[in-house]
Coordinates of C-alpha atoms in Angstrom, one line a residue:
X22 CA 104.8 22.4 82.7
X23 CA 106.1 25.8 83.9
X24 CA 103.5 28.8 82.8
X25 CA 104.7 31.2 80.0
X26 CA 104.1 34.0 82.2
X27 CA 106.7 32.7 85.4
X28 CA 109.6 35.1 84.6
X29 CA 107.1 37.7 84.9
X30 CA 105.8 37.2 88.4
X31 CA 109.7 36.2 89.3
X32 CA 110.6 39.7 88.5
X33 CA 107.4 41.3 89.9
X34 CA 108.3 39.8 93.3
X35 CA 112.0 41.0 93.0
X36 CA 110.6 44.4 92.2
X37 CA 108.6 44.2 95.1
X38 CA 110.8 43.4 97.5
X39 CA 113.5 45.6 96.9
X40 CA 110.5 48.2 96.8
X41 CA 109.9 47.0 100.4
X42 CA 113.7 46.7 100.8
X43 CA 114.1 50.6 100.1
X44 CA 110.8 51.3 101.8
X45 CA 112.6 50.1 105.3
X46 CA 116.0 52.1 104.3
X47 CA 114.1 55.3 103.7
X48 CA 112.3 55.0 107.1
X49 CA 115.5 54.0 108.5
X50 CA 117.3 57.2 107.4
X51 CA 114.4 59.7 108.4
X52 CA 114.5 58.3 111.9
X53 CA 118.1 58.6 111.7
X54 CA 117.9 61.4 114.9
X55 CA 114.4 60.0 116.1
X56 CA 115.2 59.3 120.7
X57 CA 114.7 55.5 120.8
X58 CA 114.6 54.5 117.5
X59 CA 116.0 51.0 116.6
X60 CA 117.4 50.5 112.6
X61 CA 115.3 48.2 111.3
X62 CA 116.1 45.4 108.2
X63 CA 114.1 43.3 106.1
X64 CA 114.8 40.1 105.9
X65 CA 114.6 38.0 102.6
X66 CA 113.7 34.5 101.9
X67 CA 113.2 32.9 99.3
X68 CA 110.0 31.8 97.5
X69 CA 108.6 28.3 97.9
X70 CA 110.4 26.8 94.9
X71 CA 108.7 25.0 91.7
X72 CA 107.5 21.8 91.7
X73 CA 107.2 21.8 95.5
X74 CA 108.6 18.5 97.1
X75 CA 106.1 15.7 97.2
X76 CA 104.5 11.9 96.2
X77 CA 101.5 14.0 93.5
X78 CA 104.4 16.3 92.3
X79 CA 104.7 16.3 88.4
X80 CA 108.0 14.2 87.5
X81 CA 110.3 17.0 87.1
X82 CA 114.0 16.9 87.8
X83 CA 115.2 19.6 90.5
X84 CA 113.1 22.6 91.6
X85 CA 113.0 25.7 90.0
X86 CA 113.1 29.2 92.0
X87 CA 109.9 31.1 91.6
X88 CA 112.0 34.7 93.2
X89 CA 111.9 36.3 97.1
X90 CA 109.6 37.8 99.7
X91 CA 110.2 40.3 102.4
X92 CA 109.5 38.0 105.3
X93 CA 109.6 40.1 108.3
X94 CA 111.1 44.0 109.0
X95 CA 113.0 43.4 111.7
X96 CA 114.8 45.6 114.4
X97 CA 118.1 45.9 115.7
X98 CA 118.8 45.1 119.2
X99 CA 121.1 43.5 121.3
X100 CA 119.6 42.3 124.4
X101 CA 122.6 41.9 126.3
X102 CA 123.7 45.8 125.6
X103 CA 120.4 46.8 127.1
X104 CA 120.8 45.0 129.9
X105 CA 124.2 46.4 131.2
X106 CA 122.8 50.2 130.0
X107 CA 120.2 49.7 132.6
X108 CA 122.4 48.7 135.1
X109 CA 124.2 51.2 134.7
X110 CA 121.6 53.8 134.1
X111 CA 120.5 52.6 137.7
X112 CA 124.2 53.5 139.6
X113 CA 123.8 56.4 137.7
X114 CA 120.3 57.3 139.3
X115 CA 121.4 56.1 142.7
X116 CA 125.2 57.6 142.6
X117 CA 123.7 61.1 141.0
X118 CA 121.4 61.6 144.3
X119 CA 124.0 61.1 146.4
X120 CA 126.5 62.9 145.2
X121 CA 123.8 65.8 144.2
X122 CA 122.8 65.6 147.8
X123 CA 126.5 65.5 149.4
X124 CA 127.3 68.5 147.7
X125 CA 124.8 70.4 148.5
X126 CA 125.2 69.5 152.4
X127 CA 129.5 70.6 151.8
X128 CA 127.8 73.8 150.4
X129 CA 126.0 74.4 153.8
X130 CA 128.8 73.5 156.0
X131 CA 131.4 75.8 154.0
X132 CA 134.8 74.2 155.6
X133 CA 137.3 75.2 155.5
X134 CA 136.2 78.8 155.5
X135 CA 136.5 82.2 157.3
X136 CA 132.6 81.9 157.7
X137 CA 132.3 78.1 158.8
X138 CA 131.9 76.8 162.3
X139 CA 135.1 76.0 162.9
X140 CA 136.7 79.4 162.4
X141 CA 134.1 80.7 164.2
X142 CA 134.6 78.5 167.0
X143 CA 138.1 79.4 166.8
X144 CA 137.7 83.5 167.1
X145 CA 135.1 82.1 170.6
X146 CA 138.1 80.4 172.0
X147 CA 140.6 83.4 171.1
X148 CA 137.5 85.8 172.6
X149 CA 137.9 83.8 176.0
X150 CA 141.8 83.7 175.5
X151 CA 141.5 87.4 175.6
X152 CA 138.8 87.2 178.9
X153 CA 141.3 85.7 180.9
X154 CA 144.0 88.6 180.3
X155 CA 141.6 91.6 180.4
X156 CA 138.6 90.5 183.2
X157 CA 137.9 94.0 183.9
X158 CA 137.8 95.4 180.2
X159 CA 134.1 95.4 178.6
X160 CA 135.7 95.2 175.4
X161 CA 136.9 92.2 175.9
X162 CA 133.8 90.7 177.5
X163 CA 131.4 92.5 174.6
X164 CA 133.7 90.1 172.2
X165 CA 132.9 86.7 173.9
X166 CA 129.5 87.9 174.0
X167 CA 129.2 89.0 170.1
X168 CA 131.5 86.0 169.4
X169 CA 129.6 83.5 171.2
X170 CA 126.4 84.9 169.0
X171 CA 128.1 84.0 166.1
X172 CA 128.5 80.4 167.3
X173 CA 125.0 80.4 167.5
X174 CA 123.9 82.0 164.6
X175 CA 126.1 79.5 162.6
X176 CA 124.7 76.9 164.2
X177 CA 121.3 77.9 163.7
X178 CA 121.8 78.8 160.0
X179 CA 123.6 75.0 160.0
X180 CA 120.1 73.8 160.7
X181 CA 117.4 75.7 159.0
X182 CA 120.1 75.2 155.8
X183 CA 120.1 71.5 156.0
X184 CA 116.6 70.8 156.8
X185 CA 115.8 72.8 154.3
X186 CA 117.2 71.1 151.3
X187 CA 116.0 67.6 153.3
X188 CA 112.2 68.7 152.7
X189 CA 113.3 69.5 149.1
X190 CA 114.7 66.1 149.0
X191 CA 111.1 64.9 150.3
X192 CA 109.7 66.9 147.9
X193 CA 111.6 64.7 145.0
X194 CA 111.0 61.6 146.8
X195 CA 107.2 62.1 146.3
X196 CA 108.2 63.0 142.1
X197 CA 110.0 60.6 141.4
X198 CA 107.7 57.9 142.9
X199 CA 105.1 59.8 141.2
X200 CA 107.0 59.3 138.2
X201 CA 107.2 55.2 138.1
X202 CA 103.8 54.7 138.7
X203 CA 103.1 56.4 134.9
X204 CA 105.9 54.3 133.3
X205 CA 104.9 51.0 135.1
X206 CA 101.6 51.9 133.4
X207 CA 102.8 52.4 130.0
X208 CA 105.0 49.8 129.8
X209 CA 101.8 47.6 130.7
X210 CA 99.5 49.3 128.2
X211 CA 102.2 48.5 125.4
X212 CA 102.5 45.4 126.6
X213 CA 98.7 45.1 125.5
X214 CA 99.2 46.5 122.4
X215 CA 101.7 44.4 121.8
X216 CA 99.9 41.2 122.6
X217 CA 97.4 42.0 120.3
X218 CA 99.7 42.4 117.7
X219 CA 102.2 39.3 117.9
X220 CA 99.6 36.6 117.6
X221 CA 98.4 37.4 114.1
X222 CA 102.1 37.8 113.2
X223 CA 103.1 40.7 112.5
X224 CA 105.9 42.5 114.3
X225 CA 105.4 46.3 116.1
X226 CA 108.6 47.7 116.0
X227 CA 107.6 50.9 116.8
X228 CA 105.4 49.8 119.7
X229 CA 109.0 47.9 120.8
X230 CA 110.9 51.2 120.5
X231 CA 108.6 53.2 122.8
X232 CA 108.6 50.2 125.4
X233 CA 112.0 50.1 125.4
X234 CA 112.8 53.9 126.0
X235 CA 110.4 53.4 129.2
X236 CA 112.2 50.5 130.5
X237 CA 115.2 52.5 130.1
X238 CA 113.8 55.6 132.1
X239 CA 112.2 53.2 134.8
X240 CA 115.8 51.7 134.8
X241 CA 117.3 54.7 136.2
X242 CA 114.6 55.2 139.5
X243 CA 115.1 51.5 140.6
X244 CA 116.8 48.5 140.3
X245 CA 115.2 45.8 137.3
X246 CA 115.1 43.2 134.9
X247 CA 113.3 42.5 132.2
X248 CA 112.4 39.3 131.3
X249 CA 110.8 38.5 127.7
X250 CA 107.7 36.5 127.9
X251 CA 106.1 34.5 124.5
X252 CA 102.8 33.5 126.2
X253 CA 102.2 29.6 125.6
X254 CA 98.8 30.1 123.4
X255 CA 100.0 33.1 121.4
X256 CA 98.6 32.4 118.1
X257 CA 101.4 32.9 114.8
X258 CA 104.1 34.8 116.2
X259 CA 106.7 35.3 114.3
X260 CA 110.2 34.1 115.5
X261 CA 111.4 36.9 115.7
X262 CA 108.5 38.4 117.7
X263 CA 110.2 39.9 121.4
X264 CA 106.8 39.2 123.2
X265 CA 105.9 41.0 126.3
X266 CA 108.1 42.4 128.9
X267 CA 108.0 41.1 133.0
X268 CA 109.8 43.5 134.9
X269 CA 111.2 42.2 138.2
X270 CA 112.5 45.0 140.7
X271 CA 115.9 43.5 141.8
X272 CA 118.4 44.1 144.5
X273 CA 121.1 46.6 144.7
X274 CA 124.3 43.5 144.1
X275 CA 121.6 42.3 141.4
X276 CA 120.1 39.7 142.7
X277 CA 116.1 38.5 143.4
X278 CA 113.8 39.6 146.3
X279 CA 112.3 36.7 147.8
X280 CA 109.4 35.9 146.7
X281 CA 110.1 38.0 143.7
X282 CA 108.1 41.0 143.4
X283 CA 107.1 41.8 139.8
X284 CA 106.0 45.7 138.7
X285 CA 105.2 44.4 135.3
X286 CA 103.9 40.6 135.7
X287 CA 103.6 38.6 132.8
X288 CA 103.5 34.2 132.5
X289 CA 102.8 31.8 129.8
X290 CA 99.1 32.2 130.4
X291 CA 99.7 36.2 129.2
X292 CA 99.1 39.7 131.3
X293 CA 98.7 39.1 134.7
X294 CA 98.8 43.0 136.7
X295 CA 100.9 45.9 137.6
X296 CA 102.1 47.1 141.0
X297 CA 101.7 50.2 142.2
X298 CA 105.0 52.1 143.9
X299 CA 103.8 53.9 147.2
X300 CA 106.1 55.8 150.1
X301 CA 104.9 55.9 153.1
X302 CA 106.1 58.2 156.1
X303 CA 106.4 57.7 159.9
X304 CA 103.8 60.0 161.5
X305 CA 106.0 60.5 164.3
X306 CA 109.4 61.6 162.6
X307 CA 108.0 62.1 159.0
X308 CA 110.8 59.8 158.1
X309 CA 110.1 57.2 155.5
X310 CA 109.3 53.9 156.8
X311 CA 108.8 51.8 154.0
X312 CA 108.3 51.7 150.2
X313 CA 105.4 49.9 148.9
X314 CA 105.5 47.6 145.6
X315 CA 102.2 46.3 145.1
X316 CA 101.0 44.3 148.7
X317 CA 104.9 44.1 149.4
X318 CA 106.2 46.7 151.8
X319 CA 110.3 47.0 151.7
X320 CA 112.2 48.9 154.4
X321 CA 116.0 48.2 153.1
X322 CA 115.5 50.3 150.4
X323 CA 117.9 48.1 148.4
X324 CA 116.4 48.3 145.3
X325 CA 118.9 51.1 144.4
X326 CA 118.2 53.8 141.6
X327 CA 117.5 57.2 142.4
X328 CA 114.1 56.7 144.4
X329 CA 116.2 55.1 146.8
X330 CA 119.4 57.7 146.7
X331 CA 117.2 60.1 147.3
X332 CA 115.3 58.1 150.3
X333 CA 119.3 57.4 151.9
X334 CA 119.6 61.2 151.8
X335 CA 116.3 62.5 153.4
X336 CA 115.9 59.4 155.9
X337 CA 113.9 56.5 157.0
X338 CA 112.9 54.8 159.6
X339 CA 115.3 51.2 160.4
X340 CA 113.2 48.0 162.1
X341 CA 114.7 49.2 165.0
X342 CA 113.0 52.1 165.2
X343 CA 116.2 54.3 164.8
X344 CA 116.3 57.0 162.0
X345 CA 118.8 56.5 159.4
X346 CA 119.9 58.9 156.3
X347 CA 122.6 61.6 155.8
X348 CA 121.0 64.4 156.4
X349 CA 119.1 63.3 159.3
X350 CA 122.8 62.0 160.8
X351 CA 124.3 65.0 160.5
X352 CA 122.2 66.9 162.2
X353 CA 121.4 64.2 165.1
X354 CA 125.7 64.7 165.0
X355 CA 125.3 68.7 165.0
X356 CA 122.6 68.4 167.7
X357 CA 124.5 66.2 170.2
X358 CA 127.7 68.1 169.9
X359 CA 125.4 71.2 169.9
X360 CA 123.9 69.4 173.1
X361 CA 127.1 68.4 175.4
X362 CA 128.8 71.8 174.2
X363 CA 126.3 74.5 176.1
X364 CA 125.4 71.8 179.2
X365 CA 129.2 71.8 179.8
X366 CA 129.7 75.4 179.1
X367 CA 126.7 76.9 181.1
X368 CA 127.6 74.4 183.8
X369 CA 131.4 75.8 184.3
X370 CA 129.8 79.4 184.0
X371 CA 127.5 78.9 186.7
X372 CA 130.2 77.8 188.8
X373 CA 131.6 81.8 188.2
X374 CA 130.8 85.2 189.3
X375 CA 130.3 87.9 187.2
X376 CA 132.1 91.1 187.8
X377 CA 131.5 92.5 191.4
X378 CA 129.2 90.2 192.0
X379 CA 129.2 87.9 195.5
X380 CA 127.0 85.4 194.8
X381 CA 128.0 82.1 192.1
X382 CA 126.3 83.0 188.8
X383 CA 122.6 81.6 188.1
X384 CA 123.1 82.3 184.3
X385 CA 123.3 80.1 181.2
X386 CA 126.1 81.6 178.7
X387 CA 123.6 79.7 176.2
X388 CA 119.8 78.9 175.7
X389 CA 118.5 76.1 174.0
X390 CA 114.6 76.2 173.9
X391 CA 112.7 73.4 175.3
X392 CA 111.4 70.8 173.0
X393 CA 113.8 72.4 170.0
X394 CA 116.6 71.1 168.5
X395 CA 119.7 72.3 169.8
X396 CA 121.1 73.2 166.8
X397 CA 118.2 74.9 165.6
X398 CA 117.6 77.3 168.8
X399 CA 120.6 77.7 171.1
X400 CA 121.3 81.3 171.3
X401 CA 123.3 83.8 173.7
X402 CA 121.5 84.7 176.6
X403 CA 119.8 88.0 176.8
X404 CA 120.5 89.3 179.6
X405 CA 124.6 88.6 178.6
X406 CA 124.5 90.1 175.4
X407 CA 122.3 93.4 177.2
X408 CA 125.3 93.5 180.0
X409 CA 128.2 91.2 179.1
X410 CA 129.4 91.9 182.7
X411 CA 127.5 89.2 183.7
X412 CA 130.3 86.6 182.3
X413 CA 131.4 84.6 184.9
X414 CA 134.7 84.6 184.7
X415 CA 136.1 85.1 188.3
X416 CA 135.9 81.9 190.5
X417 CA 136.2 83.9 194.0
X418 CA 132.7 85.5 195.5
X419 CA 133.2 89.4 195.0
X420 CA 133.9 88.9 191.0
X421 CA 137.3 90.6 191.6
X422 CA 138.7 92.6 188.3
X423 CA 141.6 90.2 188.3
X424 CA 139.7 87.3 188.7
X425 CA 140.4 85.5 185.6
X426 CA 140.2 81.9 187.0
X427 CA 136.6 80.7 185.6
X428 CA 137.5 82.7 182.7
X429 CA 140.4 79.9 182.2
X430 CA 138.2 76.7 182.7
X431 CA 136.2 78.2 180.3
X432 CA 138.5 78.4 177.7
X433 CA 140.1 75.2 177.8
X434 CA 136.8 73.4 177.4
X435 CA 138.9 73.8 173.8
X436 CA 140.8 71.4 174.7
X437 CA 138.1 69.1 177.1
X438 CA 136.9 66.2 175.4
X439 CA 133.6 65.2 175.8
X440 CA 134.3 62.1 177.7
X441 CA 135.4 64.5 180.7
X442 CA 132.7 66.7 180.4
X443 CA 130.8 66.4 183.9
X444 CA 127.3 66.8 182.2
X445 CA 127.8 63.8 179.8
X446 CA 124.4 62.3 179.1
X447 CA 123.1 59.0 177.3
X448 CA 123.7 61.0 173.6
X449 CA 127.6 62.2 175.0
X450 CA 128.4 58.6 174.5
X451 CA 128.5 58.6 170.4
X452 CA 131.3 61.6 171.4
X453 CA 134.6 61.3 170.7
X454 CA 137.1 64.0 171.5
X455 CA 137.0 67.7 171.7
X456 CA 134.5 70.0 169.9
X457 CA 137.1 70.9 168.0
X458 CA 138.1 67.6 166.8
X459 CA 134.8 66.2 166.6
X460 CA 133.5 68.3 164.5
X461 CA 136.7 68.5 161.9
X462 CA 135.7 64.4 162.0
X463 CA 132.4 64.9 160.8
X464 CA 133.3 67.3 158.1
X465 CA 136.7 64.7 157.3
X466 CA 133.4 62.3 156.8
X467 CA 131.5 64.3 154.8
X468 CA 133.9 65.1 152.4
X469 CA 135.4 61.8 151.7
X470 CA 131.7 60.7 151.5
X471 CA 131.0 63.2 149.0
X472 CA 134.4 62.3 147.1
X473 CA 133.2 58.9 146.8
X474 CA 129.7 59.6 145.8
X475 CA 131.3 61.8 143.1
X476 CA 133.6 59.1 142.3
X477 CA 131.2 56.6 141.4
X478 CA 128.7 58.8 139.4
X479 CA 131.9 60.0 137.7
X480 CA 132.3 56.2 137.0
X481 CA 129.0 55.1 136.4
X482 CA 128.7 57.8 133.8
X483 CA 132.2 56.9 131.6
X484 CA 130.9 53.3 131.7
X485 CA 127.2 54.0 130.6
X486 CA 128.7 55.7 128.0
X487 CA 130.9 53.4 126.6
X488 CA 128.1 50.9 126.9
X489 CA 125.8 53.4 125.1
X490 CA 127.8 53.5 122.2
X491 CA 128.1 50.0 122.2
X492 CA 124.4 49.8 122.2
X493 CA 124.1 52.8 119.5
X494 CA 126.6 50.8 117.1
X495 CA 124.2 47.8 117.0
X496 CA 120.8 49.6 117.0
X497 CA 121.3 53.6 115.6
X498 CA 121.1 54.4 112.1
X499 CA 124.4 54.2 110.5
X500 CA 123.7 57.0 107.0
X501 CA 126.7 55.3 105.4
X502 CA 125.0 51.8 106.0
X503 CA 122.1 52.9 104.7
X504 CA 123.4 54.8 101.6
X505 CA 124.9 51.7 100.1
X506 CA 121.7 49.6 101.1
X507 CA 120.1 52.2 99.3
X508 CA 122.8 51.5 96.6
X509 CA 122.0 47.6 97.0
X510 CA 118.3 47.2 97.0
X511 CA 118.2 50.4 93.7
X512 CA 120.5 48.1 91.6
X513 CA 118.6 44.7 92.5
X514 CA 115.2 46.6 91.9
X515 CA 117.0 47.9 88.5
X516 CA 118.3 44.6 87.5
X517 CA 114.1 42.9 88.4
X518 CA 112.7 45.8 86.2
X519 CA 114.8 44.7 83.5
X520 CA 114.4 40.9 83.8
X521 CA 110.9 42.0 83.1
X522 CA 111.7 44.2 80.4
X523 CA 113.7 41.1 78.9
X524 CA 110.6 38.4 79.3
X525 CA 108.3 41.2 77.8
X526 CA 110.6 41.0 74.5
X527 CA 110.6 37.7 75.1
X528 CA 107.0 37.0 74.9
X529 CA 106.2 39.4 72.5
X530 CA 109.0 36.7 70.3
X531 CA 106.8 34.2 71.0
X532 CA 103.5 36.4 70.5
X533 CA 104.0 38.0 67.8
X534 CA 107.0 36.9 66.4
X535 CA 106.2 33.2 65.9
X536 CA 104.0 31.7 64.2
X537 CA 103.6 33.9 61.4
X538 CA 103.8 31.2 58.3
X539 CA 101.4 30.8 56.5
X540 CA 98.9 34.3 57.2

């Protein structure tokens, strides 16, 4: 026999849920602008129905629906779309260093302009040019002098400039690590929360919101993958429960280290640690030498994201004990040309005579200072730029007026390449071709390195994007959506209050209105 009263708890449950119903669209449209927030929906199911199926079950044909429950509020997400966000969110990390760090490397160089090194260059070789006609005029031999300061200054100002943005760079290494150590940690402590949560059933879509905007910030400093983890004795989680999160630090091409090495490690038996992200520095070079992950040291730096842009940028240490990095190759490139320019030069002046002299010059044209780069601390000597008659530039003893003939050698070192240089040493080897060429190949290099770094950010970005509001069109709150679910779950609540209002009249029928013979 179904009770009297049925209709009335059928349409208290309908009332209830679309209570619940509006409830979740309310929240929904109030975190419409809320960073990291997930729609949410409730999902409905219906009420066991009446007589249940079974052997003791009163005799009664079919079942009869006894109304709806809000089962679970559940979030919005699709898995896959987070996935390729955080790849791409890690090119964008890795390609932004770079191409942050190119530029600012094009900025110091300056080429092609009337203050770079090759135009300066360029007015020292026309200063020698000019030697060669006028021996005797101090004019002339003040300008390869003053000139030939200039080289140096730009050379020196090439130096302090560059090693000065690599510290910065340092400096940011030591941040950003800095930085995953914190989100490593909170992704672990929600991971707790979570755990505590999931087994008794419920679902903590908030706590799965703030995890997830973490993952995605962790994404961008190195390479992952998350892996979702429903621990083997995990009490009554819900089905749709996402569980906890293993984060595995991946390769650059996406693939595993071997054995993996987890920053958030979780198994079927639950929680199992973190790993802690040091970077450690040659004491030597104060290069990098290896990142730790936990007890794993890693010296390929493959891992990508911007910890390890920035790490390609300020240099590390190879197994071989060579120093790689962009900065720290340009300027082993700037100190080597620096290098086999003023041995070759100050060797073919000392072959000279200054003016009147009779003895073969015992002057460098340029200093370098012992135990300093060469970049960083050639300079003109003294006692030139005091008396620039001291310019060898005649090749006979006496340093005749018209003596122009070490003067010429001197000048078409221009045109010398390095492989004829009669000072070559063991770093003249990684030389090719004249100063002049040389250096327009490193700044060729630079610039189509900085192109392409550019490139791909440029790249990285449109397709992060795209993916983002791929990602937003599943998850973000949609007002339109939730206007007509507001529309939905009003009328269904309107059309449950006035089911009740109908079984009140008729029950006060049978109440009140039946009966009634006989008083």
């Amino acid at each position: 026999m179904i009770s009297t009263f049925m209709g009335l708890e059928t349409a208290k449950r309908g009332l209830s849920t679309s209570q619940g119903a509006l409830y979740t669209t309310g929240n929904n449209v109030a975190n419409a602008n809320t960073l990291g927030y997930s729609r949410q929906r409730v999902n409905l199911v219906q009420t066991s129905g009446f007589p249940t199926v079974g052997l003791n079950s009163p005799r009664v044909a079919g079942q009869i629906g006894t109304g709806v429950a809000a089962e679970t509020v559940q979030r919005i997400r699709d898995s896959f779309l987070d996935a390729q966000f955080r790849t791409q969110s890690n090119k964008i990390g890795f390609c932004g260093a770079m191409s942050e760090s190119l530029s600012k490397m094009e900025g110091i160089m300056n080429e092609p302009t009337d203050s770079g090194l090759a135009a300066t260059m360029e007015k020292f070789w026309n200063s020698l040019q000019g030697l060669t006609a006028n021996t005797e005029n101090s004019g002339a031999r003040e300008v390869v002098a003053s000139t030939g300061v200039m080289v140096a200054d730009t050379l020196n100002y090439y130096y302090k400039s560059l090693t000065s943005v690599q510290t910065d760079i340092g400096d940011q290494i030591n941040v950003k690590a800095n930085e995953i150590n914190p989100l490593i940690s909170s992704i672990d402590q929600l991971n707790q929360q979570i755990s505590k949560v999931e087994p008794h059933g419920y679902i903590p879509n908030d706590l799965y919101d703030k995890r997830d905007v973490l993952v995605d910030q962790l994404s961008q400093l190195v390479s992952i993958k998350v892996n979702n983890v429903i621990p083997t004795d995990y009490g009554r989680s819900s089905d749709v429960a996402a569980g906890l999160y293993n984060i595995e630090l991946m390769q650059e091409e996406g693939s595993s280290y071997v054995p993996p090495i987890n920053l958030v490690s979780v198994n079927q038996t639950g929680m199992v640690g973190t790993s802690k992200v040091e970077v450690s520095y040659d004491k030597t070079t104060g290069m990098v030498d290896g990142v730790k992950f936990g007890s794993k040291t890693m010296t390929d730096y493959k891992f990508s994201g911007e910890l390890s842009g920035l790490i390609n940028n300020f240099g590390y240490k190879k197994d071989d004990g060579t120093i790689g990095g962009a900065y720290p190759d340009m300027l082993k490139k700037l100190d080597n040309m620096t290098t086999a320019f003023v041995n070759e030069f100050n060797a073919i002046h000392k072959q000279g005579y200054a003016l009147g002299d009779s003895d073969a010059s015992t002057l460098d044209f340029f200093e370098i200072e012992p135990g300093k780069s060469a970049a960083q601390s050639i300079k003109v000597n003294s006692e030139i730029v005091k008396d620039p008659s001291k310019i060898a530039a005649g090749a006979k003893s006496g340093g005749a007026s018209g003596d122009n003939e070490n003067a010429k050698l001197l000048a078409d070192l221009k045109k010398k390449a390095f492989s004829e240089y009669s000072t070559k040493d063991q770093n003249s080897k990684e030389l090719t071709g004249s100063f002049d060429t040389y250096y327009s190949g490193i700044i060729g290099k630079l610039g189509v390195d900085s192109q392409s770094a550019q490139k791909n950010l440029s790249n990285s970005v449109v397709l992060a994007t795209s993916v983002n509001q791929n990602r937003d069109s599943v998850s973000s709150v949609s007002l339109d959506e939730e206007m007509t679910d507001m529309i939905r779950f009003q009328q269904a609540y309107n059309a449950s209050a006035r089911m009740m209002t109908m079984m009140d009249e008729m029950l006060d029928k049978i109440i009140n209105g039946m009966g009634t013979v006989g008083r």
